[in-house]
mmCIF file of C-alpha atoms in Angstrom:
data_model
loop_
_atom_site.group_PDB
_atom_site.id
_atom_site.type_symbol
_atom_site.label_atom_id
_atom_site.label_comp_id
_atom_site.label_asym_id
_atom_site.label_seq_id
_atom_site.Cartn_x
_atom_site.Cartn_y
_atom_site.Cartn_z
ATOM 1 C CA MET A 11 -165.058 -49.182 -56.635
ATOM 2 C CA SER A 12 -167.916 -51.284 -57.199
ATOM 3 C CA SER A 13 -171.131 -50.510 -56.291
ATOM 4 C CA ARG A 14 -170.973 -54.499 -54.578
ATOM 5 C CA SER A 15 -167.983 -53.605 -53.267
ATOM 6 C CA ARG A 16 -169.383 -49.777 -52.305
ATOM 7 C CA PHE A 17 -171.611 -51.295 -50.358
ATOM 8 C CA TYR A 18 -173.571 -53.975 -47.986
ATOM 9 C CA GLU A 19 -177.167 -56.371 -47.994
ATOM 10 C CA GLY A 20 -179.261 -54.127 -45.784
ATOM 11 C CA CYS A 21 -177.310 -50.266 -45.592
ATOM 12 C CA GLY A 22 -181.123 -48.953 -47.628
ATOM 13 C CA ARG A 23 -179.838 -48.163 -50.709
ATOM 14 C CA GLU A 24 -182.213 -48.506 -53.379
ATOM 15 C CA GLY A 25 -180.672 -50.061 -56.731
ATOM 16 C CA PRO A 26 -182.008 -50.924 -60.135
ATOM 17 C CA ILE A 27 -183.425 -54.369 -62.005
ATOM 18 C CA ARG A 28 -180.536 -55.770 -63.166
ATOM 19 C CA CYS A 29 -182.835 -59.051 -64.704
ATOM 20 C CA ILE A 30 -186.187 -60.274 -65.220
ATOM 21 C CA PHE A 31 -186.940 -63.345 -65.895
ATOM 22 C CA ILE A 32 -189.757 -66.486 -65.531
ATOM 23 C CA CYS A 33 -188.800 -69.877 -64.896
ATOM 24 C CA GLU A 34 -191.442 -73.339 -64.410
ATOM 25 C CA PHE A 35 -191.937 -76.489 -64.079
ATOM 26 C CA HIS A 36 -191.478 -78.110 -66.784
ATOM 27 C CA HIS A 37 -192.568 -81.831 -66.775
ATOM 28 C CA THR A 38 -189.802 -83.436 -67.829
ATOM 29 C CA TYR A 39 -187.115 -81.435 -67.035
ATOM 30 C CA GLY A 40 -187.539 -79.770 -63.843
ATOM 31 C CA PRO A 41 -187.566 -76.808 -63.078
ATOM 32 C CA THR A 42 -186.341 -74.522 -66.472
ATOM 33 C CA ILE A 43 -185.137 -70.957 -67.466
ATOM 34 C CA LEU A 44 -188.036 -70.078 -70.296
ATOM 35 C CA CYS A 45 -187.315 -66.641 -70.643
ATOM 36 C CA GLN A 46 -184.637 -63.489 -69.214
ATOM 37 C CA VAL A 47 -184.069 -60.083 -69.738
ATOM 38 C CA PRO A 48 -181.175 -59.033 -70.128
ATOM 39 C CA GLU A 49 -180.237 -62.860 -72.173
ATOM 40 C CA ASP A 50 -178.084 -65.755 -69.970
ATOM 41 C CA TYR A 51 -178.172 -63.053 -67.126
ATOM 42 C CA ILE A 52 -178.213 -65.689 -65.014
ATOM 43 C CA SER A 53 -176.680 -68.204 -66.368
ATOM 44 C CA LYS A 54 -177.737 -72.388 -65.588
ATOM 45 C CA ASP A 55 -174.955 -73.061 -63.202
ATOM 46 C CA ASP A 56 -176.173 -69.776 -61.212
ATOM 47 C CA PHE A 57 -179.857 -71.121 -61.960
ATOM 48 C CA GLU A 58 -179.602 -75.004 -60.764
ATOM 49 C CA PRO A 59 -178.298 -74.291 -57.112
ATOM 50 C CA VAL A 60 -181.201 -72.028 -56.364
ATOM 51 C CA SER A 61 -183.659 -73.974 -58.567
ATOM 52 C CA VAL A 62 -185.887 -76.046 -55.908
ATOM 53 C CA TYR A 63 -186.182 -72.544 -53.053
ATOM 54 C CA LEU A 64 -187.418 -70.789 -57.136
ATOM 55 C CA ILE A 65 -190.334 -73.232 -58.227
ATOM 56 C CA PRO A 66 -191.279 -74.644 -54.152
ATOM 57 C CA LYS A 67 -193.074 -77.178 -52.460
ATOM 58 C CA VAL A 68 -196.960 -76.241 -53.553
ATOM 59 C CA GLN A 69 -197.460 -75.235 -50.047
ATOM 60 C CA LEU A 70 -195.839 -71.910 -50.989
ATOM 61 C CA PHE A 71 -196.797 -70.811 -53.649
ATOM 62 C CA GLY A 72 -198.345 -67.194 -53.482
ATOM 63 C CA ASN A 73 -196.050 -65.978 -51.782
ATOM 64 C CA ILE A 74 -193.441 -63.548 -51.851
ATOM 65 C CA MET A 75 -190.118 -65.410 -51.314
ATOM 66 C CA THR A 76 -186.106 -63.238 -51.647
ATOM 67 C CA ILE A 77 -182.605 -64.942 -52.269
ATOM 68 C CA THR A 78 -179.996 -63.477 -51.910
ATOM 69 C CA VAL A 79 -177.055 -66.020 -53.369
ATOM 70 C CA TYR A 80 -174.141 -64.795 -55.719
ATOM 71 C CA GLY A 81 -173.832 -61.917 -55.505
ATOM 72 C CA PHE A 82 -177.361 -61.175 -56.606
ATOM 73 C CA LYS A 83 -181.247 -60.347 -55.101
ATOM 74 C CA ILE A 84 -183.609 -62.740 -56.531
ATOM 75 C CA LEU A 85 -187.134 -61.179 -55.694
ATOM 76 C CA GLY A 86 -189.777 -64.156 -57.025
ATOM 77 C CA PHE A 87 -194.049 -65.044 -56.666
ATOM 78 C CA PRO A 88 -194.182 -68.903 -57.678
ATOM 79 C CA VAL A 89 -197.603 -69.260 -58.251
ATOM 80 C CA GLY A 90 -199.441 -72.409 -59.781
ATOM 81 C CA ILE A 91 -202.313 -72.582 -61.754
ATOM 82 C CA GLU A 92 -204.426 -76.329 -61.575
ATOM 83 C CA ASP A 93 -206.052 -77.457 -64.867
ATOM 84 C CA ASP A 94 -206.315 -80.994 -65.211
ATOM 85 C CA LYS A 95 -207.126 -80.918 -68.895
ATOM 86 C CA ASN A 96 -204.558 -78.676 -70.237
ATOM 87 C CA TYR A 97 -200.958 -79.553 -68.007
ATOM 88 C CA HIS A 98 -199.264 -82.171 -67.328
ATOM 89 C CA ARG A 99 -199.877 -83.358 -63.629
ATOM 90 C CA ASN A 100 -203.060 -80.719 -63.903
ATOM 91 C CA ALA A 101 -201.337 -78.071 -62.965
ATOM 92 C CA TYR A 102 -199.311 -75.719 -63.995
ATOM 93 C CA LEU A 103 -196.452 -73.969 -62.347
ATOM 94 C CA PHE A 104 -194.047 -71.387 -62.603
ATOM 95 C CA ASN A 105 -192.380 -67.875 -61.145
ATOM 96 C CA LEU A 106 -191.541 -64.490 -62.629
ATOM 97 C CA CYS A 107 -188.574 -63.600 -60.827
ATOM 98 C CA PHE A 108 -187.161 -59.735 -60.576
ATOM 99 C CA VAL A 109 -182.964 -59.792 -59.779
ATOM 100 C CA PHE A 110 -181.059 -57.401 -57.866
ATOM 101 C CA ASP A 111 -177.242 -56.298 -56.770
ATOM 102 C CA ASN A 112 -177.437 -58.461 -53.159
ATOM 103 C CA TRP A 113 -177.400 -54.944 -51.468
ATOM 104 C CA ALA A 114 -179.841 -53.740 -53.224
ATOM 105 C CA ARG A 115 -182.999 -52.651 -51.351
ATOM 106 C CA SER A 116 -186.293 -54.435 -53.102
ATOM 107 C CA VAL A 117 -189.486 -54.722 -50.825
ATOM 108 C CA HIS A 118 -191.387 -51.998 -52.462
ATOM 109 C CA TYR A 119 -190.558 -54.157 -55.530
ATOM 110 C CA GLU A 120 -193.279 -56.555 -53.834
ATOM 111 C CA PRO A 121 -196.496 -55.552 -55.103
ATOM 112 C CA VAL A 122 -195.123 -54.984 -58.168
ATOM 113 C CA ILE A 123 -193.719 -58.794 -58.615
ATOM 114 C CA LYS A 124 -197.510 -59.658 -57.695
ATOM 115 C CA LYS A 125 -199.265 -57.677 -59.663
ATOM 116 C CA LEU A 126 -197.585 -58.741 -62.911
ATOM 117 C CA THR A 127 -197.758 -62.170 -61.781
ATOM 118 C CA GLU A 128 -201.585 -61.978 -61.845
ATOM 119 C CA TYR A 129 -201.598 -60.439 -64.666
ATOM 120 C CA LEU A 130 -199.109 -63.325 -66.654
ATOM 121 C CA MET A 131 -201.414 -65.973 -64.558
ATOM 122 C CA ALA A 132 -204.747 -64.022 -66.600
ATOM 123 C CA MET A 133 -203.456 -64.459 -69.688
ATOM 124 C CA GLU A 134 -201.984 -67.989 -69.580
ATOM 125 C CA THR A 135 -205.774 -68.634 -68.665
ATOM 126 C CA GLU A 136 -207.249 -66.842 -72.000
ATOM 127 C CA LYS A 137 -203.974 -67.294 -73.883
ATOM 128 C CA LYS A 138 -201.654 -70.200 -72.142
ATOM 129 C CA PHE A 139 -199.194 -67.616 -73.111
ATOM 130 C CA VAL A 140 -196.672 -68.471 -70.290
ATOM 131 C CA SER A 141 -196.709 -71.470 -71.225
ATOM 132 C CA GLN A 142 -196.655 -71.885 -74.335
ATOM 133 C CA ILE A 143 -193.277 -69.437 -74.423
ATOM 134 C CA ALA A 144 -191.014 -73.330 -75.432
ATOM 135 C CA ASN A 145 -193.048 -74.315 -78.124
ATOM 136 C CA SER A 146 -193.955 -70.626 -79.652
ATOM 137 C CA GLN A 147 -191.301 -68.398 -81.197
ATOM 138 C CA ALA A 148 -193.561 -65.974 -81.398
ATOM 139 C CA HIS A 149 -194.586 -66.266 -77.944
ATOM 140 C CA LYS A 150 -191.081 -65.866 -76.822
ATOM 141 C CA LEU A 151 -190.642 -62.990 -77.950
ATOM 142 C CA SER A 152 -193.583 -61.147 -76.555
ATOM 143 C CA MET A 153 -192.588 -62.143 -73.503
ATOM 144 C CA ILE A 154 -189.235 -61.120 -73.927
ATOM 145 C CA ASN A 155 -190.360 -57.950 -75.443
ATOM 146 C CA LEU A 156 -192.946 -57.707 -72.338
ATOM 147 C CA LEU A 157 -190.036 -57.951 -69.604
ATOM 148 C CA THR A 158 -187.938 -55.606 -71.203
ATOM 149 C CA GLN A 159 -190.230 -52.770 -71.496
ATOM 150 C CA VAL A 160 -191.314 -53.349 -67.693
ATOM 151 C CA MET A 161 -187.425 -53.590 -66.442
ATOM 152 C CA ASN A 162 -186.960 -50.522 -69.026
ATOM 153 C CA ASP A 163 -189.448 -48.447 -67.521
ATOM 154 C CA LEU A 164 -189.702 -49.670 -63.753
ATOM 155 C CA ASN A 165 -185.767 -48.490 -63.909
ATOM 156 C CA THR A 166 -186.871 -45.583 -65.438
ATOM 157 C CA GLN A 167 -189.946 -43.676 -64.376
ATOM 158 C CA LYS A 168 -190.606 -46.438 -62.041
ATOM 159 C CA MET A 169 -194.404 -47.324 -63.822
ATOM 160 C CA SER A 170 -194.958 -48.993 -66.728
ATOM 161 C CA ILE A 171 -198.756 -49.723 -68.219
ATOM 162 C CA LEU A 172 -199.216 -53.358 -69.767
ATOM 163 C CA ALA A 173 -202.175 -53.050 -72.872
ATOM 164 C CA GLY A 174 -203.254 -54.727 -76.142
ATOM 165 C CA LEU A 175 -200.350 -57.544 -75.171
ATOM 166 C CA ALA A 176 -201.183 -61.177 -77.891
ATOM 167 C CA GLY A 177 -204.425 -59.198 -78.516
ATOM 168 C CA SER A 178 -205.459 -59.619 -75.273
ATOM 169 C CA SER A 179 -208.268 -57.051 -73.717
ATOM 170 C CA ILE A 180 -206.252 -57.161 -70.779
ATOM 171 C CA THR A 181 -204.720 -54.196 -68.900
ATOM 172 C CA THR A 182 -202.291 -54.011 -65.872
ATOM 173 C CA HIS A 183 -200.597 -50.756 -65.286
ATOM 174 C CA LEU A 184 -197.447 -51.119 -62.805
ATOM 175 C CA LYS A 185 -196.202 -48.749 -60.262
ATOM 176 C CA VAL A 186 -193.418 -49.121 -57.719
ATOM 177 C CA THR A 187 -194.593 -47.369 -54.506
ATOM 178 C CA GLN A 188 -192.010 -45.617 -52.606
ATOM 179 C CA LEU A 189 -191.778 -47.045 -48.862
ATOM 180 C CA LEU A 190 -189.989 -44.153 -46.653
ATOM 181 C CA CYS A 191 -188.398 -45.127 -43.472
ATOM 182 C CA ASP A 192 -189.709 -44.142 -39.702
ATOM 183 C CA PRO A 193 -188.850 -41.177 -38.894
ATOM 184 C CA PRO A 194 -185.936 -40.805 -36.361
ATOM 185 C CA THR A 195 -187.980 -39.776 -32.823
ATOM 186 C CA VAL A 196 -188.317 -36.878 -31.830
ATOM 187 C CA LEU A 197 -187.910 -35.683 -28.258
ATOM 188 C CA ASP A 198 -189.495 -32.770 -26.366
ATOM 189 C CA TYR A 199 -186.614 -30.373 -26.654
ATOM 190 C CA GLU A 200 -186.958 -30.405 -30.107
ATOM 191 C CA VAL A 201 -188.266 -27.325 -32.564
ATOM 192 C CA PRO A 202 -190.435 -28.350 -35.085
ATOM 193 C CA VAL A 203 -190.422 -26.585 -38.452
ATOM 194 C CA LEU A 204 -192.957 -26.258 -41.192
ATOM 195 C CA LEU A 205 -191.484 -27.616 -44.357
ATOM 196 C CA ASP A 206 -194.057 -25.733 -47.035
ATOM 197 C CA SER A 207 -196.610 -24.115 -45.429
ATOM 198 C CA SER A 208 -198.217 -23.296 -48.203
ATOM 199 C CA SER A 209 -198.682 -26.866 -49.361
ATOM 200 C CA ASP A 210 -202.423 -28.003 -49.630
ATOM 201 C CA MET A 211 -201.416 -31.067 -47.398
ATOM 202 C CA LEU A 212 -201.072 -28.811 -43.919
ATOM 203 C CA GLN A 213 -205.031 -28.497 -45.219
ATOM 204 C CA SER A 214 -206.655 -28.701 -42.177
ATOM 205 C CA GLU A 215 -209.641 -31.802 -44.081
ATOM 206 C CA GLN A 216 -206.157 -33.624 -44.628
ATOM 207 C CA TRP A 217 -205.459 -34.221 -40.582
ATOM 208 C CA ASP A 218 -207.199 -36.128 -37.401
ATOM 209 C CA LEU A 219 -208.262 -32.994 -34.909
ATOM 210 C CA THR A 220 -204.735 -33.224 -32.796
ATOM 211 C CA THR A 221 -202.610 -32.967 -35.218
ATOM 212 C CA ASN A 222 -204.942 -29.786 -36.101
ATOM 213 C CA GLN A 223 -204.653 -28.457 -32.958
ATOM 214 C CA ILE A 224 -201.197 -28.004 -32.785
ATOM 215 C CA LEU A 225 -200.791 -26.830 -36.692
ATOM 216 C CA PRO A 226 -200.754 -23.107 -35.196
ATOM 217 C CA TYR A 227 -198.245 -23.788 -32.444
ATOM 218 C CA ILE A 228 -195.581 -24.623 -34.558
ATOM 219 C CA ASN A 229 -193.367 -21.936 -36.273
ATOM 220 C CA GLY A 230 -189.457 -22.550 -35.997
ATOM 221 C CA VAL A 231 -189.597 -20.855 -32.287
ATOM 222 C CA ASN A 232 -191.431 -23.232 -29.516
ATOM 223 C CA HIS A 233 -190.122 -27.355 -28.487
ATOM 224 C CA VAL A 234 -191.963 -29.827 -27.949
ATOM 225 C CA THR A 235 -192.530 -29.229 -24.421
ATOM 226 C CA LYS A 236 -194.257 -25.578 -25.211
ATOM 227 C CA ILE A 237 -196.443 -26.627 -28.290
ATOM 228 C CA SER A 238 -197.789 -29.635 -25.101
ATOM 229 C CA ALA A 239 -198.272 -26.964 -23.406
ATOM 230 C CA SER A 240 -199.766 -23.919 -25.327
ATOM 231 C CA ALA A 241 -202.584 -26.356 -27.393
ATOM 232 C CA ASP A 242 -203.282 -28.591 -23.877
ATOM 233 C CA VAL A 243 -202.057 -31.501 -25.525
ATOM 234 C CA ASP A 244 -200.425 -34.771 -24.272
ATOM 235 C CA ASN A 245 -196.861 -34.330 -24.833
ATOM 236 C CA ASN A 246 -196.483 -38.082 -26.122
ATOM 237 C CA LEU A 247 -199.564 -36.862 -28.518
ATOM 238 C CA VAL A 248 -197.723 -33.514 -29.892
ATOM 239 C CA LYS A 249 -194.444 -36.613 -30.421
ATOM 240 C CA SER A 250 -197.293 -38.773 -32.144
ATOM 241 C CA CYS A 251 -198.163 -36.325 -34.621
ATOM 242 C CA LEU A 252 -194.829 -34.323 -35.054
ATOM 243 C CA GLN A 253 -193.788 -37.810 -35.754
ATOM 244 C CA ASN A 254 -196.485 -38.262 -38.665
ATOM 245 C CA LEU A 255 -195.754 -34.287 -40.072
ATOM 246 C CA VAL A 256 -191.913 -35.594 -40.589
ATOM 247 C CA TYR A 257 -192.961 -38.846 -42.227
ATOM 248 C CA TYR A 258 -194.677 -37.085 -44.565
ATOM 249 C CA GLY A 259 -192.154 -34.498 -44.902
ATOM 250 C CA MET A 260 -194.351 -31.993 -43.998
ATOM 251 C CA VAL A 261 -192.153 -30.853 -40.934
ATOM 252 C CA SER A 262 -188.515 -30.602 -39.782
ATOM 253 C CA MET A 263 -187.394 -31.310 -36.374
ATOM 254 C CA ILE A 264 -183.744 -28.852 -35.103
ATOM 255 C CA PRO A 265 -182.836 -27.575 -31.995
ATOM 256 C CA ILE A 266 -183.838 -25.335 -29.427
ATOM 257 C CA PHE A 267 -182.393 -21.760 -31.120
ATOM 258 C CA GLN A 268 -180.343 -19.786 -27.683
ATOM 259 C CA TYR A 269 -178.026 -17.257 -28.170
ATOM 260 C CA SER A 270 -175.900 -19.239 -25.588
ATOM 261 C CA ASN A 271 -176.219 -22.226 -28.676
ATOM 262 C CA MET A 272 -172.657 -23.300 -30.611
ATOM 263 C CA TYR A 273 -172.722 -24.352 -33.796
ATOM 264 C CA ALA A 274 -169.822 -26.447 -36.003
ATOM 265 C CA THR A 275 -169.860 -25.535 -39.323
ATOM 266 C CA THR A 276 -170.143 -29.564 -42.186
ATOM 267 C CA SER A 277 -168.510 -30.974 -45.500
ATOM 268 C CA LYS A 278 -172.092 -29.463 -46.823
ATOM 269 C CA LEU A 279 -170.318 -25.608 -46.383
ATOM 270 C CA ARG A 280 -168.178 -26.230 -49.366
ATOM 271 C CA LYS A 281 -172.456 -27.076 -51.333
ATOM 272 C CA LEU A 282 -172.732 -23.676 -50.480
ATOM 273 C CA ALA A 283 -169.396 -22.408 -51.653
ATOM 274 C CA THR A 284 -170.235 -23.586 -55.439
ATOM 275 C CA GLU A 285 -174.406 -23.688 -55.929
ATOM 276 C CA ARG A 286 -175.260 -20.531 -57.018
ATOM 277 C CA LYS A 287 -178.791 -22.094 -56.267
ATOM 278 C CA LEU A 288 -178.279 -22.767 -53.171
ATOM 279 C CA GLN A 289 -176.447 -19.405 -52.626
ATOM 280 C CA ASP A 290 -179.322 -17.774 -53.776
ATOM 281 C CA GLU A 291 -182.468 -19.324 -51.601
ATOM 282 C CA CYS A 292 -179.833 -18.435 -48.015
ATOM 283 C CA THR A 293 -180.151 -15.087 -49.095
ATOM 284 C CA THR A 294 -183.625 -14.934 -49.323
ATOM 285 C CA ALA A 295 -184.628 -16.853 -45.728
ATOM 286 C CA VAL A 296 -182.080 -14.861 -43.968
ATOM 287 C CA ALA A 297 -183.472 -11.705 -45.134
ATOM 288 C CA ARG A 298 -183.979 -9.281 -41.866
ATOM 289 C CA GLY A 299 -186.767 -7.632 -43.409
ATOM 290 C CA LYS A 300 -187.119 -6.278 -46.671
ATOM 291 C CA HIS A 301 -183.171 -6.075 -47.540
ATOM 292 C CA VAL A 302 -181.430 -9.122 -49.201
ATOM 293 C CA PRO A 303 -178.898 -9.739 -47.095
ATOM 294 C CA GLN A 304 -174.632 -10.119 -49.768
ATOM 295 C CA PHE A 305 -173.746 -13.905 -49.710
ATOM 296 C CA ARG A 306 -170.167 -13.347 -49.456
ATOM 297 C CA ASP A 307 -171.397 -11.683 -45.278
ATOM 298 C CA ILE A 308 -173.297 -14.831 -44.509
ATOM 299 C CA PHE A 309 -171.159 -17.204 -45.328
ATOM 300 C CA ASN A 310 -168.437 -15.353 -43.309
ATOM 301 C CA VAL A 311 -171.021 -15.641 -40.824
ATOM 302 C CA TYR A 312 -170.951 -19.289 -41.289
ATOM 303 C CA ALA A 313 -167.028 -19.924 -41.044
ATOM 304 C CA ASN A 314 -166.884 -18.795 -37.839
ATOM 305 C CA MET A 315 -168.562 -21.149 -36.386
ATOM 306 C CA ARG A 316 -167.459 -23.895 -34.277
ATOM 307 C CA HIS A 317 -166.647 -24.907 -30.529
ATOM 308 C CA GLY A 318 -165.860 -22.132 -27.819
ATOM 309 C CA ILE A 319 -167.364 -19.446 -29.826
ATOM 310 C CA THR A 320 -171.829 -19.221 -29.564
ATOM 311 C CA VAL A 321 -174.517 -16.874 -30.986
ATOM 312 C CA LYS A 322 -173.840 -14.592 -28.778
ATOM 313 C CA ASN A 323 -169.756 -14.240 -30.111
ATOM 314 C CA LEU A 324 -170.810 -14.139 -33.525
ATOM 315 C CA CYS A 325 -174.134 -11.323 -32.698
ATOM 316 C CA VAL A 326 -170.842 -9.209 -31.087
ATOM 317 C CA ARG A 327 -168.306 -9.848 -33.711
ATOM 318 C CA PHE A 328 -170.710 -8.829 -37.144
ATOM 319 C CA ASN A 329 -173.250 -6.596 -36.977
ATOM 320 C CA PHE A 330 -176.196 -8.064 -38.051
ATOM 321 C CA VAL A 331 -178.846 -5.575 -38.508
ATOM 322 C CA ASP A 332 -175.912 -3.671 -40.669
ATOM 323 C CA LEU A 333 -175.427 -6.757 -42.540
ATOM 324 C CA HIS A 334 -179.518 -7.594 -42.821
ATOM 325 C CA ILE A 335 -179.183 -10.746 -41.823
ATOM 326 C CA ASP A 336 -181.467 -12.554 -39.226
ATOM 327 C CA GLU A 337 -179.723 -14.675 -36.947
ATOM 328 C CA ARG A 338 -182.359 -16.736 -36.184
ATOM 329 C CA ASN A 339 -183.554 -17.307 -39.822
ATOM 330 C CA LEU A 340 -179.640 -18.470 -40.158
ATOM 331 C CA ILE A 341 -178.881 -21.047 -38.048
ATOM 332 C CA GLN A 342 -182.852 -22.418 -38.851
ATOM 333 C CA PHE A 343 -181.711 -22.686 -42.592
ATOM 334 C CA GLY A 344 -178.284 -23.758 -41.806
ATOM 335 C CA ILE A 345 -179.503 -26.567 -39.619
ATOM 336 C CA LEU A 346 -181.669 -27.256 -42.259
ATOM 337 C CA GLU A 347 -179.650 -28.174 -45.095
ATOM 338 C CA GLY A 348 -176.622 -29.553 -42.921
ATOM 339 C CA VAL A 349 -174.627 -26.486 -43.473
ATOM 340 C CA ILE A 350 -174.183 -26.649 -39.380
ATOM 341 C CA ARG A 351 -174.531 -29.065 -36.624
ATOM 342 C CA ARG A 352 -175.281 -27.794 -33.089
ATOM 343 C CA ILE A 353 -173.015 -28.793 -30.985
ATOM 344 C CA TYR A 354 -174.447 -29.558 -26.991
ATOM 345 C CA LYS A 355 -173.394 -29.184 -23.727
ATOM 346 C CA TYR A 356 -173.642 -32.434 -21.436
ATOM 347 C CA PRO A 357 -173.204 -32.002 -17.568
ATOM 348 C CA ILE A 358 -170.951 -34.238 -16.141
ATOM 349 C CA LEU A 359 -170.918 -35.351 -11.854
ATOM 350 C CA LEU A 360 -166.772 -36.152 -11.154
ATOM 351 C CA ASP A 361 -168.156 -37.048 -7.782
ATOM 352 C CA ASN A 362 -170.739 -39.257 -7.382
ATOM 353 C CA THR A 363 -170.249 -39.162 -3.143
ATOM 354 C CA LEU A 364 -172.067 -35.737 -4.206
ATOM 355 C CA GLN A 365 -175.199 -36.260 -5.959
ATOM 356 C CA GLY A 366 -177.589 -34.950 -2.890
ATOM 357 C CA ASP A 367 -175.913 -31.819 -2.489
ATOM 358 C CA ILE A 368 -176.483 -30.487 -5.540
ATOM 359 C CA PRO A 369 -179.535 -29.829 -7.656
ATOM 360 C CA HIS A 370 -180.808 -32.469 -10.345
ATOM 361 C CA SER A 371 -177.277 -33.591 -10.278
ATOM 362 C CA GLN A 372 -178.556 -36.763 -11.478
ATOM 363 C CA TYR A 373 -178.868 -35.199 -14.675
ATOM 364 C CA PHE A 374 -175.178 -34.886 -14.043
ATOM 365 C CA THR A 375 -174.304 -38.538 -16.114
ATOM 366 C CA GLY A 376 -172.890 -37.325 -19.678
ATOM 367 C CA GLU A 377 -175.641 -38.808 -20.910
ATOM 368 C CA TYR A 378 -177.971 -35.666 -21.502
ATOM 369 C CA SER A 379 -177.768 -32.930 -22.993
ATOM 370 C CA MET A 380 -178.416 -29.239 -20.916
ATOM 371 C CA ASP A 381 -181.152 -28.938 -23.558
ATOM 372 C CA GLN A 382 -182.913 -32.597 -21.925
ATOM 373 C CA ILE A 383 -182.154 -31.394 -18.934
ATOM 374 C CA CYS A 384 -183.593 -27.595 -18.698
ATOM 375 C CA CYS A 385 -187.255 -30.007 -20.423
ATOM 376 C CA HIS A 386 -187.322 -32.124 -18.080
ATOM 377 C CA THR A 387 -186.685 -29.369 -14.640
ATOM 378 C CA GLY A 388 -188.794 -26.623 -16.590
ATOM 379 C CA LEU A 389 -184.568 -24.513 -15.550
ATOM 380 C CA THR A 390 -183.895 -21.867 -18.247
ATOM 381 C CA TYR A 391 -180.844 -22.930 -19.674
ATOM 382 C CA GLN A 392 -179.131 -19.691 -18.325
ATOM 383 C CA GLN A 393 -180.524 -21.055 -14.850
ATOM 384 C CA LEU A 394 -178.916 -24.409 -15.054
ATOM 385 C CA GLU A 395 -175.857 -22.524 -16.590
ATOM 386 C CA ASP A 396 -175.084 -20.741 -13.313
ATOM 387 C CA GLN A 397 -176.271 -23.674 -11.476
ATOM 388 C CA ILE A 398 -173.337 -25.695 -12.617
ATOM 389 C CA GLN A 399 -171.046 -22.674 -12.082
ATOM 390 C CA ASN A 400 -171.263 -22.789 -8.552
ATOM 391 C CA TYR A 401 -169.718 -26.681 -8.354
ATOM 392 C CA SER A 402 -166.129 -27.085 -8.938
ATOM 393 C CA ASP A 403 -166.921 -31.208 -9.543
ATOM 394 C CA VAL A 404 -169.293 -30.796 -11.948
ATOM 395 C CA VAL A 405 -167.538 -30.178 -15.215
ATOM 396 C CA VAL A 406 -168.985 -29.497 -19.285
ATOM 397 C CA ILE A 407 -168.437 -31.968 -22.559
ATOM 398 C CA CYS A 408 -169.307 -30.401 -25.757
ATOM 399 C CA LYS A 409 -169.796 -32.263 -28.952
#
């Protein structure tokens, strides 16, 4: 199956640059493609219907433009150089364009195409490098070599250095900066886990005062609400700081660990079964004390996780002390690697007329997990479970 049929516009996936071309407004022929790599990737029939957008009205010059058509996404930055002595119509208009598959994310190439266009404008001002492509085979060959280098470098290394072109002293450095997606909202009942406590990014001078105030309380055990109370920092500020740490890859958010929790395996259990490096990381991460557990024992525990089986049940079935397995680390590693997922409990009140008679039943709508309810009410998990068991009109859905 081709990438065009597997992916769709807006899916957020990145794709390679398929083509780079330069088009200009010719004083006689109008908009035309000067050169492109690979040659003839954009045909004349594809170019002509959209040329009015690639060489637009002057008011739109100096702005990033994206056109999606014929299965392509064309990213351009049309510009004009005013000069009443050297150009027909007193100006030279051109557009450097990157071409992607129509589904590909291209926003991170916008600074690159702007910088490369500014480089070509400087070369045009100094050497008439762009405008002479149509009249000079040497200029055209130099431009083809430049575009080929840029496309290959950006696709393979995400950066390119252009220097000494056509005897010019102008140098430019191009680099594709990765734009990260906004992290999901941090929830009160989630637990932040530091992914690399030895990282230089955790040095105090790197962060604001609030982040430095909560960092000592991020231990893989404390949930957001507890961190807020312990650090004496407003809950919303804590969540904002944690979201920032998640964005920079310093922290990951996981569910609260409780012995009453249930977990289920995911398809990534197969990855754990086949990748030796991941197995070694797992045995080191879940070890109890200095003794390293056997991987087969760890895998056996994960394989037994399913609906209806709590961590407490697993502790009874397997002797984690003898197996040298730390159950808290076992769960944490499995969640972080996506090997297992948390099964949440959602209480639902079947008879709404009883809402005033049952404590905290305003949360029993199926929209709030028991973790959320505990954070909102201050109840322990066991207290909430005991309360629910006292009312036959409250059922619990696990998912």
